[in-house]
Short mmCIF file of C-alpha atoms in Angstrom, two decimals:
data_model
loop_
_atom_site.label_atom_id
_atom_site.label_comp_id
_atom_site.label_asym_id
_atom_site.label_seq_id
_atom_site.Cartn_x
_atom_site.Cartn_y
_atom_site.Cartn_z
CA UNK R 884 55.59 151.69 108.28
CA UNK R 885 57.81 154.21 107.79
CA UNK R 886 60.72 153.09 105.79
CA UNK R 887 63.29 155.89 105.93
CA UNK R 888 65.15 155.46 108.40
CA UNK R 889 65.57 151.98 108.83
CA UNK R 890 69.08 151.66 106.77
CA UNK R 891 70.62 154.60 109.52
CA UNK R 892 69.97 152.27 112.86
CA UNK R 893 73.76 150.60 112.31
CA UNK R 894 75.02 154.03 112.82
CA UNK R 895 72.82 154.66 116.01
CA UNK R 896 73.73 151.55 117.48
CA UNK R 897 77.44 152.29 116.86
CA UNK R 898 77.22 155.65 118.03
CA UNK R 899 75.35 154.12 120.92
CA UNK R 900 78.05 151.72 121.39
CA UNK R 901 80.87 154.16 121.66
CA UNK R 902 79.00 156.11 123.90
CA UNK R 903 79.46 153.00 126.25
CA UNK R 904 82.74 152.19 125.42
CA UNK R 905 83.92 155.90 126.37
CA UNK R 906 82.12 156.09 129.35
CA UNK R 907 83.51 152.27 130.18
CA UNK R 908 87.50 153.86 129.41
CA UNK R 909 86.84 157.09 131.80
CA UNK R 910 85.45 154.27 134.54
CA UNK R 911 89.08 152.94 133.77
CA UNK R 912 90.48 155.96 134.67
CA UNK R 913 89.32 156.93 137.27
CA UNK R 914 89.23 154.05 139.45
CA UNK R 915 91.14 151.46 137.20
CA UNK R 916 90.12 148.24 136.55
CA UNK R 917 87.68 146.57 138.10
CA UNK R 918 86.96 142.82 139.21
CA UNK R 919 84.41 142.82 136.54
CA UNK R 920 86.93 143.37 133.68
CA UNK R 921 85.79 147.46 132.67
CA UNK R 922 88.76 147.25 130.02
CA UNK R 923 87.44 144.12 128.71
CA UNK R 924 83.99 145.53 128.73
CA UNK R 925 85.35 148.70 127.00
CA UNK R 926 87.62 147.04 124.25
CA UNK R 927 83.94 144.89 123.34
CA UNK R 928 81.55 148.22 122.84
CA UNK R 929 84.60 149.70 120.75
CA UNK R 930 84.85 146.33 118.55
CA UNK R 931 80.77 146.40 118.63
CA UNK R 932 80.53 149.59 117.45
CA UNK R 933 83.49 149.11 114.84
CA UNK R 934 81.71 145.96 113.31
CA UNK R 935 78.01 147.75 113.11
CA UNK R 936 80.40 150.29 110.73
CA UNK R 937 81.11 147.44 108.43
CA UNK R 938 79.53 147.59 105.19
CA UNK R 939 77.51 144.27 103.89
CA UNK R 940 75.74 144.15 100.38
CA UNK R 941 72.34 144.24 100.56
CA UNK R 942 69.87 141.76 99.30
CA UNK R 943 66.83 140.71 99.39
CA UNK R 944 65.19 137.20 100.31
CA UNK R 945 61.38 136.34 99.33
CA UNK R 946 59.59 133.64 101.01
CA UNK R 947 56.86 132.19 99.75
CA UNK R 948 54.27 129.56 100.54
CA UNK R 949 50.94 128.47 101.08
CA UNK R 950 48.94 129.58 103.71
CA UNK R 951 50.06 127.71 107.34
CA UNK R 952 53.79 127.44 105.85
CA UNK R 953 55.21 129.44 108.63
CA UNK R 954 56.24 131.81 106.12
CA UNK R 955 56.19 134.43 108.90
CA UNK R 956 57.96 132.73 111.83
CA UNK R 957 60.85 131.61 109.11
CA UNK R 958 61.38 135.32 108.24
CA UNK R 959 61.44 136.41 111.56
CA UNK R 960 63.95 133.72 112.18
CA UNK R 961 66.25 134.44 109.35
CA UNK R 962 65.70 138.26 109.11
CA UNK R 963 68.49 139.36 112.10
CA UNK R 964 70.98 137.65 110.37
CA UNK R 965 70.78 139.03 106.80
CA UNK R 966 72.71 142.09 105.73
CA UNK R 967 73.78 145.07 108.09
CA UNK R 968 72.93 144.73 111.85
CA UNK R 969 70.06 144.60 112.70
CA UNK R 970 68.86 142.84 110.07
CA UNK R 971 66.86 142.54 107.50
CA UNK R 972 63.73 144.18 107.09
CA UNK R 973 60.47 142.29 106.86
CA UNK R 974 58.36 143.16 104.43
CA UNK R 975 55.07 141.50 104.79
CA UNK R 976 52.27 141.21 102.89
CA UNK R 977 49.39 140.74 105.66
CA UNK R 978 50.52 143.67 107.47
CA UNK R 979 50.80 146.38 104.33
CA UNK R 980 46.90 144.90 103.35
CA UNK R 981 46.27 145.86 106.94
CA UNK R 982 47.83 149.22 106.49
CA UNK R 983 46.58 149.94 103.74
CA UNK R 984 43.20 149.54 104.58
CA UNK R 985 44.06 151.37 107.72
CA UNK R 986 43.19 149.06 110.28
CA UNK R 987 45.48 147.74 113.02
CA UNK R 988 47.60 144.22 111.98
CA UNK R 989 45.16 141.92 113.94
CA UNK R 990 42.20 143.15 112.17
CA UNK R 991 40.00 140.88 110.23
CA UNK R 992 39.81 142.21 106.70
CA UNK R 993 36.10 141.30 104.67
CA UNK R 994 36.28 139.27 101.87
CA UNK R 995 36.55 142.24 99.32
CA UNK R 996 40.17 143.13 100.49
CA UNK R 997 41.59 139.83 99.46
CA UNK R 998 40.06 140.59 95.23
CA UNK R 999 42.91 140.23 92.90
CA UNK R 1000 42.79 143.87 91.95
CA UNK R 1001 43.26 144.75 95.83
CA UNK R 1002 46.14 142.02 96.29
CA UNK R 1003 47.72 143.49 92.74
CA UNK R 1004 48.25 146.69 94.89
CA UNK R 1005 49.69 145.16 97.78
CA UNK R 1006 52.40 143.04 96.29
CA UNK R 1007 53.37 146.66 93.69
CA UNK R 1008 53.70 148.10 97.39
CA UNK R 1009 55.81 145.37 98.93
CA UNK R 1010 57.79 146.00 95.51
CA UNK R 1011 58.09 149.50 96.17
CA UNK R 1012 59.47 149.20 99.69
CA UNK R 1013 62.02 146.64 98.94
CA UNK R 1014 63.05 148.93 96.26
CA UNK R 1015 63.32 151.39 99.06
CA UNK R 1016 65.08 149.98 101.44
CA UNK R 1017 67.88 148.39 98.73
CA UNK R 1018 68.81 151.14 97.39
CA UNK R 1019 69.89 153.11 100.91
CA UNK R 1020 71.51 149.68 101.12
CA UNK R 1021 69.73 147.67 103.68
CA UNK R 1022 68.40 144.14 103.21
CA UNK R 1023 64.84 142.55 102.77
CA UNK R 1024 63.45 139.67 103.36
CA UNK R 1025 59.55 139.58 101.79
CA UNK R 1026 56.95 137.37 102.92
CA UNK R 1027 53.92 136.69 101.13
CA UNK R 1028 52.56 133.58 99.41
CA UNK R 1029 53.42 134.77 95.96
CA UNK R 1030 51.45 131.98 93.88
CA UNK R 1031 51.39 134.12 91.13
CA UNK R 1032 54.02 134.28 88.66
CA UNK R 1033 53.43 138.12 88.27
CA UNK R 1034 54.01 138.09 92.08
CA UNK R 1035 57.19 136.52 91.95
CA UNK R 1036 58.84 138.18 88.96
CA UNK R 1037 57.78 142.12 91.35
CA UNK R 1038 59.99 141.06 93.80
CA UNK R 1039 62.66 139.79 91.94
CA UNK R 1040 62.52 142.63 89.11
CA UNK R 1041 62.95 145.11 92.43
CA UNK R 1042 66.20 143.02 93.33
CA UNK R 1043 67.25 143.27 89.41
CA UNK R 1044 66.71 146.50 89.56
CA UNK R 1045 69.31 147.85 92.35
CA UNK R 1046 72.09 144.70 90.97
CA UNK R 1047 71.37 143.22 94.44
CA UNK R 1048 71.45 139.25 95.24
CA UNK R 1049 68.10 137.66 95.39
CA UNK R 1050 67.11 134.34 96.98
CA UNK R 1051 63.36 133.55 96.24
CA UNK R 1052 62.25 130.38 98.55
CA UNK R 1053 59.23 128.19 98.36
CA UNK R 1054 58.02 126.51 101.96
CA UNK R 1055 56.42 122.98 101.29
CA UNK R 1056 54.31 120.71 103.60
CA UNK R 1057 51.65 118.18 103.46
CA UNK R 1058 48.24 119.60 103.20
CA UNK R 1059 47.40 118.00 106.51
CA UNK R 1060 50.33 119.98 108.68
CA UNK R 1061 48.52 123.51 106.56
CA UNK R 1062 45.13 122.42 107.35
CA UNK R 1063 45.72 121.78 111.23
CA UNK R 1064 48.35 125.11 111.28
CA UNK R 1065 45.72 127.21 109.73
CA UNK R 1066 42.98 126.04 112.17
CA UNK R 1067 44.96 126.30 115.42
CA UNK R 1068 46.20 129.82 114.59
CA UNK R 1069 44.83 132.36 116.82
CA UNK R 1070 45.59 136.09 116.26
CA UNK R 1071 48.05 137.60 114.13
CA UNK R 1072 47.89 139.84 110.97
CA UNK R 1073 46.52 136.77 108.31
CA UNK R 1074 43.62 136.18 107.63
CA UNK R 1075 44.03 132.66 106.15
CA UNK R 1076 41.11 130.47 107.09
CA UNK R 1077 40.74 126.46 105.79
CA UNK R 1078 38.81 127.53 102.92
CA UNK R 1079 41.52 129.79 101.55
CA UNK R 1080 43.94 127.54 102.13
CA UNK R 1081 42.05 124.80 100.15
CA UNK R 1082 41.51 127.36 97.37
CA UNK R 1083 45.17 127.86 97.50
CA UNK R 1084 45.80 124.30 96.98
CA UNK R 1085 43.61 123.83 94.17
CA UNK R 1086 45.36 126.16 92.14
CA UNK R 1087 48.59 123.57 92.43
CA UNK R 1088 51.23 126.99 92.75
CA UNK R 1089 54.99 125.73 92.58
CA UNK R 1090 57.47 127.89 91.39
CA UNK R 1091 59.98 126.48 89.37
CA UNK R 1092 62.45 128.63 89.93
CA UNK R 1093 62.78 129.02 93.42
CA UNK R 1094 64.00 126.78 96.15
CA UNK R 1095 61.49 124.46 97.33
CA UNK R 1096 62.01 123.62 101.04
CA UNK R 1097 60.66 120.88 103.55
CA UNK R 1098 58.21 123.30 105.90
CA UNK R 1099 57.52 120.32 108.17
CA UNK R 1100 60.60 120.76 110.19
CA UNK R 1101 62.17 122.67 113.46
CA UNK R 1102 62.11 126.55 112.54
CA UNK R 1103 65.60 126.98 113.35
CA UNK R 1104 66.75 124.09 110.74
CA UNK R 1105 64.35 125.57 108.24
CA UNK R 1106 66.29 129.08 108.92
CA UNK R 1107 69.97 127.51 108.57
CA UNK R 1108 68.77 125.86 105.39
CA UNK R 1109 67.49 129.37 103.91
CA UNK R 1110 70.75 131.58 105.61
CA UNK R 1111 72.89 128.90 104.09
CA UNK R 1112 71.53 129.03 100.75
CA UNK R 1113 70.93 132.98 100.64
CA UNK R 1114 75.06 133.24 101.51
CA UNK R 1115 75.74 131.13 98.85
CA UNK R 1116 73.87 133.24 96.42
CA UNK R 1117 75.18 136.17 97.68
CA UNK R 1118 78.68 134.97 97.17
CA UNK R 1119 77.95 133.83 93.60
CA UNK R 1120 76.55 137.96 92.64
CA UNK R 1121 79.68 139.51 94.70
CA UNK R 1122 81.91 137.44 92.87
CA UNK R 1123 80.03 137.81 89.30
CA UNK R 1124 80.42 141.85 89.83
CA UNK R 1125 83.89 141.26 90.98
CA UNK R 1126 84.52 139.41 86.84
CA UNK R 1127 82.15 142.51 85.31
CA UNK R 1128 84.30 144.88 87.10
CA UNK R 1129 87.68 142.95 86.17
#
């Protein structure tokens, strides 16, 4: 994925929505108003394209979890409402092993992509685009299962590193719900299968410092909780800068 470019789409979609509000005002003049409300319609493309102007600080969100979690669904949830419109950028650790093996997302990978050495590379990579992306000043949100402490501390050293807020958050369920999620899924970039998952569980990973939260619930509660929790965070850093600065 290329990663460039993703922190200039605000100003596209505010140049976009000007474009709409001018042509909306010269509809105005021409004809006046209509029955459908053109100066309404106008005045709501110029306050669009006035709010996708607005600066947010970036940050960056991990998720983390066991295999059948819903990890990915939560992200993709919670993603369009972090940071700058559109959203946060997903960064996601099936699809760069994918990539970087250069097979499409849905590909099965063998057994020998998944060695520790391999899975050392993709999590540095994830590192490297969050980096990326926060320091243009867009937002991340990184999935991945990250049951390894050296994991963990790449993504948050990457958040450290460009003074950003970072919200790492662990999914829980019963081993039951990730055994019958893992064996109903069909397609998709993972790869998880029930044997991975039961490896997974025998290594007992629970970070201690991130949020542990109750998996085995409706996605959108699960993506309040995490939006609610990330603001907070993100109001604690702005306001710690604000008494550095001071």
């Amino acid at each position: 994925d290329d990663e460039d470019g993703f922190v200039l789409l605000p100003f596209f979609m505010a140049v976009r929505a000007a474009v709409r509000a001018h042509v909306t005002a010269t509809q105005v003049e021409e004809a006046g108003d209509m029955p459908g409300g053109l100066i309404a319609e106008a005045r709501s493309y110029f306050e669009l394209a006035r709010t996708l102007l607005q600066e947010k600080p970036p940050r960056l969100i991990a998720i983390g979890g066991l295999s059948g979690s819903g990890k990915t669904a939560v992200a993709e949830a919670l993603a369009a409402h972090v940071g700058a419109p559109p959203g946060a950028r997903i960064v996601e650790s099936d699809r760069i092993r994918k990539a970087l093996h250069g097979v499409p997302a849905e590909t099965k990978l063998p057994d020998r992509a998944y060695r520790p050495d391999v899975s050392d590379r993709v999590y540095r990579e994830m590192a490297w685009r969050a980096d990326l992306i926060l320091a243009e000043g867009g937002s991340v949100v990184a999935d991945a299962v990250f049951d390894r402490p050296a994991d963990r501390e790449r993504v948050e050293t990457a958040a450290k590193g460009r003074d950003v807020a970072f919200a790492g958050f662990w999914l829980e369920a019963d081993p039951l719900v990730l055994w019958r999620r893992v064996s109903e899924r069909r397609g998709g970039p993972s790869d998880a299968t029930i044997d991975i998952l039961s490896r997974q569980l025998q290594r007992k990973a629970t970070p201690s410092t991130w949020r542990k939260v109750d998996a085995d619930r409706k996605l959108a509660d699960i993506a309040a909780e995490l939006r609610r929790f990330s603001e907070r965070d993100t109001s604690k850093k702005e306001r710690s800068s604000l008494h550095t600065a001071s």
